[in-house]
Amino acid sequence: MSGLYIHIPFCRKACTYCDFHFSTSLKNLDAVSEAIETELQMRHREIPEQLETIYFGGGTPSLLGDHLMKMLETASRFFDLSRLTEVTLEANPEDVTDENLKCWKRSGINRLSIGVQSFFDDDLQWMNRLHTGAQAFDSVQRARDSGITAINLDLIYGLPETPIGKWQENVGRFLELDPEHLSAYHLTVEKKTALDSRVRKGLIHMPADSDVVAQLTYLEDETRAKGWERYEISNFCRDGKYALHNTNYWRGKPYMGIGPSAHSFDGKSRRWNVANNELYLRNLGKNDDWFETEELSANDMANETIMLGLRTQWGVDASEVNRLLGFDHLGDNHAELISFIAKGWVLRDGNRLLLSREGRHYADHIASELFVI
Ligand code: SF4
């Protein structure tokens, strides 16, 4: 399998908490979109197999207009798009209009990931989002009415000063809309964001861990009661409708990322494009100053297998980690592993190591303790 990720580095506004690569000036939208097509023409041979998924992420891919169709037409010159299983577009609610939906479907998009974040206007204003709660609700219904059968919603929990009842209402509205998939992200303070600056000035106080855990526990209980799976730390789905593109990342499958700041992985090395639209435009196709590469060592590969595997409900295959390293790392002599199992945070199922429900609260800590140095 191979996945293609296309990064669209433009947004109309900067969300308070976001540290992704994007520009709020749209002046280079046409030029960068055309450069992305050029990059695809230059690099398509790096995907030797039939492409399985395409993911338009960002940034805000839903503001691409005609460029979306053009990019997919370019891709169709190199890949048989009729054999794609999943073509996802990230969309902001204000862009989910009947006209855009028709155009997206005609272009081949079969999965929409809608950046709802909250159904409350005051939360959305606080996040500096452009849409309202009503628009968020309406966008999902509109997408459903258009015939799109795979819809993801993004929601954010752990907002400051959010009573549990407000989060419960958000969860209730999401369940009422009955999408196939949910990505629920914990609000984290990323460096150099507006949120970071306000927290450092003491203008905003992040909620206590216990409040955040209560929100996540409520979400997990409510979704589980309705038959949903929490199949990855931040991702939930019903009826086995996993996000295929992202699931392949978590399973360590290769992918190619194009566009400014996009990352690629070929099974042995990583490559990442410059997170700067001007430099990308200036250097693409002329020299090698628009990307960097890194060969992964056996330790890097093993640590990544541990970190990604532990995030999923399928866990990490200890024998695969030991095979990558050439010695028995995750075995009965690993003191931290034995201690996590004793605490009930890590469960063992044959060769597989899985996080328990409680263990998922400490996923990053557990992974780093199991890393090989
Ligand atoms: S969260 Fe999405 S819409 Fe907001 S600034 Fe970041 S990439 Fe843009």
mmCIF file of C-alpha atoms and ligand atoms in Angstrom:
data_model
loop_
_atom_site.group_PDB
_atom_site.id
_atom_site.type_symbol
_atom_site.label_atom_id
_atom_site.label_comp_id
_atom_site.label_asym_id
_atom_site.label_seq_id
_atom_site.Cartn_x
_atom_site.Cartn_y
_atom_site.Cartn_z
ATOM 1 C CA MET A 1 0.000 0.000 0.000
ATOM 2 C CA SER A 2 0.956 3.625 -0.395
ATOM 3 C CA GLY A 3 -0.676 6.833 0.692
ATOM 4 C CA LEU A 4 -0.327 10.305 -0.742
ATOM 5 C CA TYR A 5 -0.624 13.299 1.580
ATOM 6 C CA ILE A 6 -1.039 16.768 0.063
ATOM 7 C CA HIS A 7 -0.488 19.733 2.376
ATOM 8 C CA ILE A 8 -2.384 22.922 1.547
ATOM 9 C CA PRO A 9 -0.600 25.633 3.569
ATOM 10 C CA PHE A 10 -3.253 28.354 3.675
ATOM 11 C CA CYS A 11 -5.943 29.386 6.172
ATOM 12 C CA ARG A 12 -8.209 32.412 6.239
ATOM 13 C CA LYS A 13 -7.481 32.991 9.949
ATOM 14 C CA ALA A 14 -5.029 31.625 12.478
ATOM 15 C CA CYS A 15 -6.663 29.521 15.181
ATOM 16 C CA THR A 16 -5.493 30.426 18.675
ATOM 17 C CA TYR A 17 -3.905 27.052 19.383
ATOM 18 C CA CYS A 18 -2.553 25.967 15.990
ATOM 19 C CA ASP A 19 1.124 25.357 15.205
ATOM 20 C CA PHE A 20 0.686 23.701 11.803
ATOM 21 C CA HIS A 21 2.335 25.284 8.801
ATOM 22 C CA PHE A 22 0.006 27.717 7.009
ATOM 23 C CA SER A 23 -0.140 31.287 5.753
ATOM 24 C CA THR A 24 -3.133 33.595 6.215
ATOM 25 C CA SER A 25 -2.130 35.498 3.108
ATOM 26 C CA LEU A 26 -3.704 33.741 0.133
ATOM 27 C CA LYS A 27 -1.626 35.618 -2.432
ATOM 28 C CA ASN A 28 0.460 32.520 -3.255
ATOM 29 C CA LEU A 29 -2.439 30.062 -3.292
ATOM 30 C CA ASP A 30 -2.379 29.682 -7.095
ATOM 31 C CA ALA A 31 1.417 29.488 -7.321
ATOM 32 C CA VAL A 32 1.760 26.949 -4.470
ATOM 33 C CA SER A 33 -1.083 24.818 -5.882
ATOM 34 C CA GLU A 34 0.670 24.691 -9.235
ATOM 35 C CA ALA A 35 3.995 23.915 -7.535
ATOM 36 C CA ILE A 36 2.335 21.014 -5.704
ATOM 37 C CA GLU A 37 1.331 19.573 -9.090
ATOM 38 C CA THR A 38 4.937 20.015 -10.235
ATOM 39 C CA GLU A 39 6.219 18.207 -7.151
ATOM 40 C CA LEU A 40 3.820 15.337 -7.825
ATOM 41 C CA GLN A 41 5.102 15.067 -11.397
ATOM 42 C CA MET A 42 8.699 15.077 -10.091
ATOM 43 C CA ARG A 43 8.202 12.503 -7.362
ATOM 44 C CA HIS A 44 5.382 10.140 -8.365
ATOM 45 C CA ARG A 45 7.838 7.300 -9.080
ATOM 46 C CA GLU A 46 8.665 7.207 -5.366
ATOM 47 C CA ILE A 47 5.344 5.406 -4.989
ATOM 48 C CA PRO A 48 6.106 2.083 -6.666
ATOM 49 C CA GLU A 49 2.842 0.393 -5.817
ATOM 50 C CA GLN A 50 -0.768 1.169 -6.521
ATOM 51 C CA LEU A 51 -1.856 4.142 -4.458
ATOM 52 C CA GLU A 52 -4.481 3.266 -1.854
ATOM 53 C CA THR A 53 -5.389 6.602 -0.251
ATOM 54 C CA ILE A 54 -5.061 10.339 -0.835
ATOM 55 C CA TYR A 55 -5.420 12.828 1.998
ATOM 56 C CA PHE A 56 -5.727 16.602 1.496
ATOM 57 C CA GLY A 57 -4.712 18.185 4.802
ATOM 58 C CA GLY A 58 -3.584 21.566 5.943
ATOM 59 C CA GLY A 59 -4.048 24.347 6.426
ATOM 60 C CA THR A 60 -7.471 24.507 4.850
ATOM 61 C CA PRO A 61 -7.788 22.349 1.720
ATOM 62 C CA SER A 62 -11.472 23.287 1.409
ATOM 63 C CA LEU A 63 -10.441 26.694 0.063
ATOM 64 C CA LEU A 64 -8.653 25.158 -2.943
ATOM 65 C CA GLY A 65 -11.461 25.808 -5.436
ATOM 66 C CA ASP A 66 -10.618 24.508 -8.935
ATOM 67 C CA HIS A 67 -7.092 23.554 -7.856
ATOM 68 C CA LEU A 68 -8.458 20.457 -6.131
ATOM 69 C CA MET A 69 -9.768 19.036 -9.414
ATOM 70 C CA LYS A 70 -6.520 19.972 -11.175
ATOM 71 C CA MET A 71 -4.377 18.221 -8.560
ATOM 72 C CA LEU A 72 -6.473 15.065 -8.847
ATOM 73 C CA GLU A 73 -6.290 15.233 -12.638
ATOM 74 C CA THR A 74 -2.496 15.409 -12.368
ATOM 75 C CA ALA A 75 -2.509 12.456 -9.967
ATOM 76 C CA SER A 76 -4.663 10.476 -12.416
ATOM 77 C CA ARG A 77 -1.858 10.659 -14.986
ATOM 78 C CA PHE A 78 0.336 8.558 -12.703
ATOM 79 C CA PHE A 79 -2.084 6.467 -10.647
ATOM 80 C CA ASP A 80 -5.310 4.587 -11.267
ATOM 81 C CA LEU A 81 -7.608 6.708 -9.096
ATOM 82 C CA SER A 82 -10.533 4.324 -9.661
ATOM 83 C CA ARG A 83 -8.698 1.866 -7.387
ATOM 84 C CA LEU A 84 -8.327 4.309 -4.475
ATOM 85 C CA THR A 85 -10.082 3.199 -1.330
ATOM 86 C CA GLU A 86 -10.199 6.592 0.355
ATOM 87 C CA VAL A 87 -9.800 10.208 -0.797
ATOM 88 C CA THR A 88 -10.160 12.560 2.165
ATOM 89 C CA LEU A 89 -10.552 16.316 2.175
ATOM 90 C CA GLU A 90 -10.239 18.347 5.368
ATOM 91 C CA ALA A 91 -12.921 21.037 5.268
ATOM 92 C CA ASN A 92 -13.898 23.900 7.490
ATOM 93 C CA PRO A 93 -17.659 24.162 8.117
ATOM 94 C CA GLU A 94 -18.000 27.546 6.394
ATOM 95 C CA ASP A 95 -16.780 25.944 3.141
ATOM 96 C CA VAL A 96 -19.241 23.044 3.175
ATOM 97 C CA THR A 97 -21.733 24.536 0.707
ATOM 98 C CA ASP A 98 -23.909 22.591 -1.730
ATOM 99 C CA GLU A 99 -21.848 23.932 -4.629
ATOM 100 C CA ASN A 100 -18.521 22.882 -3.092
ATOM 101 C CA LEU A 101 -19.897 19.470 -2.124
ATOM 102 C CA LYS A 102 -20.934 18.828 -5.737
ATOM 103 C CA CYS A 103 -17.484 19.880 -6.954
ATOM 104 C CA TRP A 104 -15.677 17.772 -4.323
ATOM 105 C CA LYS A 105 -17.715 14.690 -5.165
ATOM 106 C CA ARG A 106 -17.185 15.210 -8.891
ATOM 107 C CA SER A 107 -13.424 15.467 -8.234
ATOM 108 C CA GLY A 108 -13.403 12.081 -6.460
ATOM 109 C CA ILE A 109 -13.492 13.049 -2.776
ATOM 110 C CA ASN A 110 -15.259 10.243 -0.873
ATOM 111 C CA ARG A 111 -14.457 11.217 2.709
ATOM 112 C CA LEU A 112 -14.824 14.590 4.432
ATOM 113 C CA SER A 113 -13.106 15.542 7.656
ATOM 114 C CA ILE A 114 -14.949 18.565 9.024
ATOM 115 C CA GLY A 115 -13.206 20.870 11.513
ATOM 116 C CA VAL A 116 -16.156 21.392 13.846
ATOM 117 C CA GLN A 117 -14.083 21.736 17.080
ATOM 118 C CA SER A 118 -17.135 22.803 19.159
ATOM 119 C CA PHE A 119 -20.834 23.479 18.635
ATOM 120 C CA PHE A 120 -20.700 26.562 20.911
ATOM 121 C CA ASP A 121 -20.242 30.043 19.433
ATOM 122 C CA ASP A 122 -18.255 31.334 22.410
ATOM 123 C CA ASP A 123 -15.766 28.427 22.157
ATOM 124 C CA LEU A 124 -15.381 29.025 18.433
ATOM 125 C CA GLN A 125 -14.797 32.748 18.907
ATOM 126 C CA TRP A 126 -12.251 31.977 21.603
ATOM 127 C CA MET A 127 -10.472 29.646 19.150
ATOM 128 C CA ASN A 128 -10.613 32.385 16.468
ATOM 129 C CA ARG A 129 -12.571 30.110 14.139
ATOM 130 C CA LEU A 130 -14.651 31.606 11.332
ATOM 131 C CA HIS A 131 -17.739 29.424 11.715
ATOM 132 C CA THR A 132 -20.588 29.339 14.230
ATOM 133 C CA GLY A 133 -21.977 26.357 16.131
ATOM 134 C CA ALA A 134 -25.067 26.351 13.895
ATOM 135 C CA GLN A 135 -22.874 26.339 10.773
ATOM 136 C CA ALA A 136 -20.906 23.415 12.174
ATOM 137 C CA PHE A 137 -24.088 21.400 12.735
ATOM 138 C CA ASP A 138 -25.506 22.357 9.359
ATOM 139 C CA SER A 139 -22.278 21.490 7.500
ATOM 140 C CA VAL A 140 -22.408 17.879 8.665
ATOM 141 C CA GLN A 141 -26.076 17.496 7.689
ATOM 142 C CA ARG A 142 -25.362 19.106 4.322
ATOM 143 C CA ALA A 143 -22.435 16.746 3.689
ATOM 144 C CA ARG A 144 -24.614 13.775 4.614
ATOM 145 C CA ASP A 145 -27.466 14.976 2.352
ATOM 146 C CA SER A 146 -24.996 15.264 -0.531
ATOM 147 C CA GLY A 147 -24.412 11.510 -0.339
ATOM 148 C CA ILE A 148 -20.939 11.494 1.202
ATOM 149 C CA THR A 149 -20.887 8.309 3.257
ATOM 150 C CA ALA A 150 -17.682 8.774 5.231
ATOM 151 C CA ILE A 151 -17.672 11.835 7.473
ATOM 152 C CA ASN A 152 -15.279 12.665 10.268
ATOM 153 C CA LEU A 153 -15.793 15.440 12.810
ATOM 154 C CA ASP A 154 -12.954 17.057 14.732
ATOM 155 C CA LEU A 155 -13.756 18.102 18.284
ATOM 156 C CA ILE A 156 -11.435 19.651 20.883
ATOM 157 C CA TYR A 157 -11.696 18.868 24.587
ATOM 158 C CA GLY A 158 -9.818 20.315 27.545
ATOM 159 C CA LEU A 159 -10.731 23.941 26.823
ATOM 160 C CA PRO A 160 -10.179 26.354 29.734
ATOM 161 C CA GLU A 161 -13.138 27.009 32.015
ATOM 162 C CA THR A 162 -15.403 24.484 30.331
ATOM 163 C CA PRO A 163 -17.938 22.915 32.671
ATOM 164 C CA ILE A 164 -18.427 19.203 32.032
ATOM 165 C CA GLY A 165 -22.049 19.874 31.048
ATOM 166 C CA LYS A 166 -20.925 21.944 28.073
ATOM 167 C CA TRP A 167 -18.654 19.158 26.843
ATOM 168 C CA GLN A 168 -21.511 16.685 27.359
ATOM 169 C CA GLU A 169 -23.670 18.839 25.084
ATOM 170 C CA ASN A 170 -20.951 18.841 22.436
ATOM 171 C CA VAL A 171 -20.770 15.049 22.608
ATOM 172 C CA GLY A 172 -24.583 14.855 22.436
ATOM 173 C CA ARG A 173 -24.691 16.984 19.282
ATOM 174 C CA PHE A 174 -21.955 14.991 17.634
ATOM 175 C CA LEU A 175 -23.810 11.722 18.370
ATOM 176 C CA GLU A 176 -27.057 13.228 17.097
ATOM 177 C CA LEU A 177 -25.334 13.941 13.764
ATOM 178 C CA ASP A 178 -24.174 10.312 13.667
ATOM 179 C CA PRO A 179 -21.013 10.647 11.543
ATOM 180 C CA GLU A 180 -18.884 7.548 10.947
ATOM 181 C CA HIS A 181 -15.776 8.876 12.629
ATOM 182 C CA LEU A 182 -14.584 11.279 15.315
ATOM 183 C CA SER A 183 -11.158 12.776 15.960
ATOM 184 C CA ALA A 184 -11.145 14.215 19.481
ATOM 185 C CA TYR A 185 -8.069 16.255 20.290
ATOM 186 C CA HIS A 186 -6.857 17.381 23.672
ATOM 187 C CA LEU A 187 -6.138 21.115 23.561
ATOM 188 C CA THR A 188 -2.401 21.449 24.107
ATOM 189 C CA VAL A 189 -0.359 24.620 24.418
ATOM 190 C CA GLU A 190 2.051 24.647 21.480
ATOM 191 C CA LYS A 191 4.998 27.026 21.439
ATOM 192 C CA LYS A 192 4.692 30.336 19.562
ATOM 193 C CA THR A 193 0.895 30.184 19.309
ATOM 194 C CA ALA A 194 -1.488 32.881 20.544
ATOM 195 C CA LEU A 195 -2.626 30.437 23.221
ATOM 196 C CA ASP A 196 0.941 29.966 24.426
ATOM 197 C CA SER A 197 1.452 33.712 24.708
ATOM 198 C CA ARG A 198 -1.775 34.211 26.705
ATOM 199 C CA VAL A 199 -1.031 31.292 29.017
ATOM 200 C CA ARG A 200 2.467 32.653 29.702
ATOM 201 C CA LYS A 201 1.019 36.080 30.485
ATOM 202 C CA GLY A 202 -1.365 34.470 32.953
ATOM 203 C CA LEU A 203 -4.421 35.533 30.929
ATOM 204 C CA ILE A 204 -5.567 31.950 30.427
ATOM 205 C CA HIS A 205 -5.382 29.048 32.865
ATOM 206 C CA MET A 206 -5.468 25.581 31.382
ATOM 207 C CA PRO A 207 -7.845 23.137 33.092
ATOM 208 C CA ALA A 208 -6.746 20.625 35.726
ATOM 209 C CA ASP A 209 -5.817 17.141 34.476
ATOM 210 C CA SER A 210 -8.746 15.690 36.401
ATOM 211 C CA ASP A 211 -11.208 17.875 34.428
ATOM 212 C CA VAL A 212 -9.650 16.826 31.134
ATOM 213 C CA VAL A 213 -9.767 13.152 32.112
ATOM 214 C CA ALA A 214 -13.451 13.539 33.097
ATOM 215 C CA GLN A 215 -14.274 14.909 29.631
ATOM 216 C CA LEU A 216 -12.405 12.147 27.844
ATOM 217 C CA THR A 217 -13.943 9.478 30.076
ATOM 218 C CA TYR A 218 -17.427 10.821 29.336
ATOM 219 C CA LEU A 219 -16.725 10.745 25.597
ATOM 220 C CA GLU A 220 -15.351 7.221 25.737
ATOM 221 C CA ASP A 221 -18.299 5.945 27.808
ATOM 222 C CA GLU A 222 -20.918 7.568 25.573
ATOM 223 C CA THR A 223 -19.377 6.376 22.325
ATOM 224 C CA ARG A 224 -18.723 2.883 23.650
ATOM 225 C CA ALA A 225 -22.361 2.593 24.777
ATOM 226 C CA LYS A 226 -23.339 3.220 21.162
ATOM 227 C CA GLY A 227 -20.953 0.606 19.800
ATOM 228 C CA TRP A 228 -18.110 2.929 18.820
ATOM 229 C CA GLU A 229 -14.438 1.899 19.086
ATOM 230 C CA ARG A 230 -11.692 4.127 20.388
ATOM 231 C CA TYR A 231 -9.195 2.574 18.004
ATOM 232 C CA GLU A 232 -6.459 5.178 18.435
ATOM 233 C CA ILE A 233 -5.714 7.611 21.251
ATOM 234 C CA SER A 234 -7.547 10.483 19.509
ATOM 235 C CA ASN A 235 -9.734 8.564 17.067
ATOM 236 C CA PHE A 236 -13.098 6.867 17.363
ATOM 237 C CA CYS A 237 -15.304 5.193 14.775
ATOM 238 C CA ARG A 238 -18.445 3.156 14.394
ATOM 239 C CA ASP A 239 -19.005 0.057 12.255
ATOM 240 C CA GLY A 240 -15.286 -0.473 11.646
ATOM 241 C CA LYS A 241 -15.027 2.739 9.589
ATOM 242 C CA TYR A 242 -11.376 3.370 10.409
ATOM 243 C CA ALA A 243 -9.584 6.264 8.743
ATOM 244 C CA LEU A 244 -7.496 4.178 6.331
ATOM 245 C CA HIS A 245 -4.915 6.813 5.409
ATOM 246 C CA ASN A 246 -4.082 7.624 9.022
ATOM 247 C CA THR A 247 -4.307 3.993 10.128
ATOM 248 C CA ASN A 248 -1.595 3.200 7.612
ATOM 249 C CA TYR A 249 0.614 5.869 9.265
ATOM 250 C CA TRP A 250 0.096 4.236 12.647
ATOM 251 C CA ARG A 251 0.938 0.854 11.149
ATOM 252 C CA GLY A 252 4.246 2.194 9.828
ATOM 253 C CA LYS A 253 3.311 1.887 6.130
ATOM 254 C CA PRO A 254 5.124 4.126 3.610
ATOM 255 C CA TYR A 255 3.591 7.351 2.321
ATOM 256 C CA MET A 256 4.570 10.350 0.272
ATOM 257 C CA GLY A 257 3.812 13.885 1.436
ATOM 258 C CA ILE A 258 3.891 16.792 -0.995
ATOM 259 C CA GLY A 259 3.516 20.526 -0.490
ATOM 260 C CA PRO A 260 5.279 22.838 1.977
ATOM 261 C CA SER A 261 6.079 21.144 5.333
ATOM 262 C CA ALA A 262 4.776 17.739 4.201
ATOM 263 C CA HIS A 263 6.581 14.640 5.497
ATOM 264 C CA SER A 264 7.301 11.408 3.621
ATOM 265 C CA PHE A 265 8.360 7.950 4.792
ATOM 266 C CA ASP A 266 9.591 5.180 2.480
ATOM 267 C CA GLY A 267 10.092 2.456 5.080
ATOM 268 C CA LYS A 268 13.752 3.379 5.729
ATOM 269 C CA SER A 269 14.060 7.150 5.703
ATOM 270 C CA ARG A 270 12.083 10.286 6.382
ATOM 271 C CA ARG A 271 11.936 13.349 4.249
ATOM 272 C CA TRP A 272 10.294 16.665 5.004
ATOM 273 C CA ASN A 273 9.657 19.683 2.834
ATOM 274 C CA VAL A 274 10.541 23.188 3.956
ATOM 275 C CA ALA A 275 7.803 24.802 6.072
ATOM 276 C CA ASN A 276 7.999 28.062 4.151
ATOM 277 C CA ASN A 277 5.852 28.783 1.095
ATOM 278 C CA GLU A 278 8.278 31.280 -0.475
ATOM 279 C CA LEU A 279 11.302 28.964 -0.148
ATOM 280 C CA TYR A 280 9.270 26.060 -1.494
ATOM 281 C CA LEU A 281 8.263 28.122 -4.532
ATOM 282 C CA ARG A 282 11.738 29.516 -5.076
ATOM 283 C CA ASN A 283 13.691 26.253 -4.853
ATOM 284 C CA LEU A 284 11.384 23.451 -6.001
ATOM 285 C CA GLY A 285 12.845 21.769 -9.052
ATOM 286 C CA LYS A 286 15.941 24.032 -9.040
ATOM 287 C CA ASN A 287 18.036 22.708 -6.170
ATOM 288 C CA ASP A 288 17.671 20.560 -3.041
ATOM 289 C CA ASP A 289 17.089 23.430 -0.593
ATOM 290 C CA TRP A 290 13.383 22.732 -0.269
ATOM 291 C CA PHE A 291 13.591 19.427 1.631
ATOM 292 C CA GLU A 292 15.663 17.474 4.119
ATOM 293 C CA THR A 293 16.080 13.743 4.623
ATOM 294 C CA GLU A 294 17.090 11.491 7.463
ATOM 295 C CA GLU A 295 17.975 7.793 7.366
ATOM 296 C CA LEU A 296 16.342 5.961 10.243
ATOM 297 C CA SER A 297 18.520 3.755 12.445
ATOM 298 C CA ALA A 298 17.278 0.437 13.809
ATOM 299 C CA ASN A 299 16.695 2.213 17.143
ATOM 300 C CA ASP A 300 14.638 4.945 15.436
ATOM 301 C CA MET A 301 12.512 2.347 13.643
ATOM 302 C CA ALA A 302 11.975 0.344 16.830
ATOM 303 C CA ASN A 303 11.034 3.441 18.860
ATOM 304 C CA GLU A 304 8.622 4.590 16.229
ATOM 305 C CA THR A 305 7.022 1.155 16.089
ATOM 306 C CA ILE A 306 6.572 1.321 19.873
ATOM 307 C CA MET A 307 5.184 4.859 19.914
ATOM 308 C CA LEU A 308 2.737 4.417 17.023
ATOM 309 C CA GLY A 309 1.642 0.898 17.971
ATOM 310 C CA LEU A 310 0.862 1.816 21.565
ATOM 311 C CA ARG A 311 -1.469 4.559 20.335
ATOM 312 C CA THR A 312 -3.743 2.027 18.647
ATOM 313 C CA GLN A 313 -6.082 -0.662 19.894
ATOM 314 C CA TRP A 314 -3.981 -3.204 17.941
ATOM 315 C CA GLY A 315 -0.968 -2.456 20.129
ATOM 316 C CA VAL A 316 2.690 -3.040 19.383
ATOM 317 C CA ASP A 317 4.143 -6.359 18.258
ATOM 318 C CA ALA A 318 7.054 -6.923 20.664
ATOM 319 C CA SER A 319 8.575 -9.569 18.391
ATOM 320 C CA GLU A 320 8.655 -7.026 15.516
ATOM 321 C CA VAL A 321 10.485 -4.516 17.748
ATOM 322 C CA ASN A 322 12.952 -7.222 18.803
ATOM 323 C CA ARG A 323 13.438 -8.247 15.150
ATOM 324 C CA LEU A 324 14.199 -4.643 14.117
ATOM 325 C CA LEU A 325 16.783 -4.342 16.880
ATOM 326 C CA GLY A 326 18.302 -7.790 16.523
ATOM 327 C CA PHE A 327 18.042 -8.470 20.246
ATOM 328 C CA ASP A 328 15.389 -9.106 22.870
ATOM 329 C CA HIS A 329 14.407 -5.597 24.025
ATOM 330 C CA LEU A 330 10.745 -5.927 24.988
ATOM 331 C CA GLY A 331 11.049 -9.137 26.951
ATOM 332 C CA ASP A 332 10.662 -10.371 30.521
ATOM 333 C CA ASN A 333 13.819 -8.509 31.578
ATOM 334 C CA HIS A 334 12.499 -5.042 30.749
ATOM 335 C CA ALA A 335 11.977 -3.544 34.236
ATOM 336 C CA GLU A 336 9.742 -0.649 33.136
ATOM 337 C CA LEU A 337 7.579 -2.936 31.002
ATOM 338 C CA ILE A 338 7.116 -5.345 33.906
ATOM 339 C CA SER A 339 6.198 -2.418 36.168
ATOM 340 C CA PHE A 340 3.617 -1.032 33.667
ATOM 341 C CA ILE A 341 2.075 -4.503 33.349
ATOM 342 C CA ALA A 342 1.933 -4.783 37.164
ATOM 343 C CA LYS A 343 0.170 -1.400 37.388
ATOM 344 C CA GLY A 344 -2.373 -2.552 34.810
ATOM 345 C CA TRP A 345 -1.376 0.169 32.320
ATOM 346 C CA VAL A 346 0.008 -2.266 29.741
ATOM 347 C CA LEU A 347 -1.684 -5.533 28.814
ATOM 348 C CA ARG A 348 0.045 -8.450 27.154
ATOM 349 C CA ASP A 349 -1.740 -10.543 24.538
ATOM 350 C CA GLY A 350 0.752 -13.061 23.164
ATOM 351 C CA ASN A 351 3.429 -10.988 21.453
ATOM 352 C CA ARG A 352 1.251 -7.865 21.505
ATOM 353 C CA LEU A 353 1.516 -5.109 24.084
ATOM 354 C CA LEU A 354 -1.566 -2.940 24.459
ATOM 355 C CA LEU A 355 -2.442 0.050 26.606
ATOM 356 C CA SER A 356 -5.309 -0.452 29.033
ATOM 357 C CA ARG A 357 -7.943 2.250 29.328
ATOM 358 C CA GLU A 358 -6.036 3.763 32.250
ATOM 359 C CA GLY A 359 -2.709 3.297 30.482
ATOM 360 C CA ARG A 360 -3.911 5.446 27.590
ATOM 361 C CA HIS A 361 -3.783 8.486 29.890
ATOM 362 C CA TYR A 362 -0.006 7.945 30.141
ATOM 363 C CA ALA A 363 0.658 6.846 26.544
ATOM 364 C CA ASP A 364 3.559 9.235 25.872
ATOM 365 C CA HIS A 365 5.251 8.497 29.185
ATOM 366 C CA ILE A 366 4.915 4.723 28.718
ATOM 367 C CA ALA A 367 6.219 4.858 25.145
ATOM 368 C CA SER A 368 9.264 6.927 26.113
ATOM 369 C CA GLU A 369 10.091 4.549 28.975
ATOM 370 C CA LEU A 370 9.960 1.612 26.553
ATOM 371 C CA PHE A 371 12.173 3.281 23.948
ATOM 372 C CA VAL A 372 15.571 1.798 23.256
ATOM 373 C CA ILE A 373 18.300 4.388 23.815
HETATM 374 S S1 SF4 B 1 -6.529 24.597 13.094
HETATM 375 FE FE1 SF4 B 1 -6.810 24.271 10.883
HETATM 376 S S2 SF4 B 1 -7.988 26.077 10.212
HETATM 377 FE FE2 SF4 B 1 -7.100 26.611 12.194
HETATM 378 S S3 SF4 B 1 -5.175 27.638 11.732
HETATM 379 FE FE3 SF4 B 1 -4.713 25.469 12.061
HETATM 380 S S4 SF4 B 1 -4.737 24.533 10.062
HETATM 381 FE FE4 SF4 B 1 -5.796 26.525 9.884
#
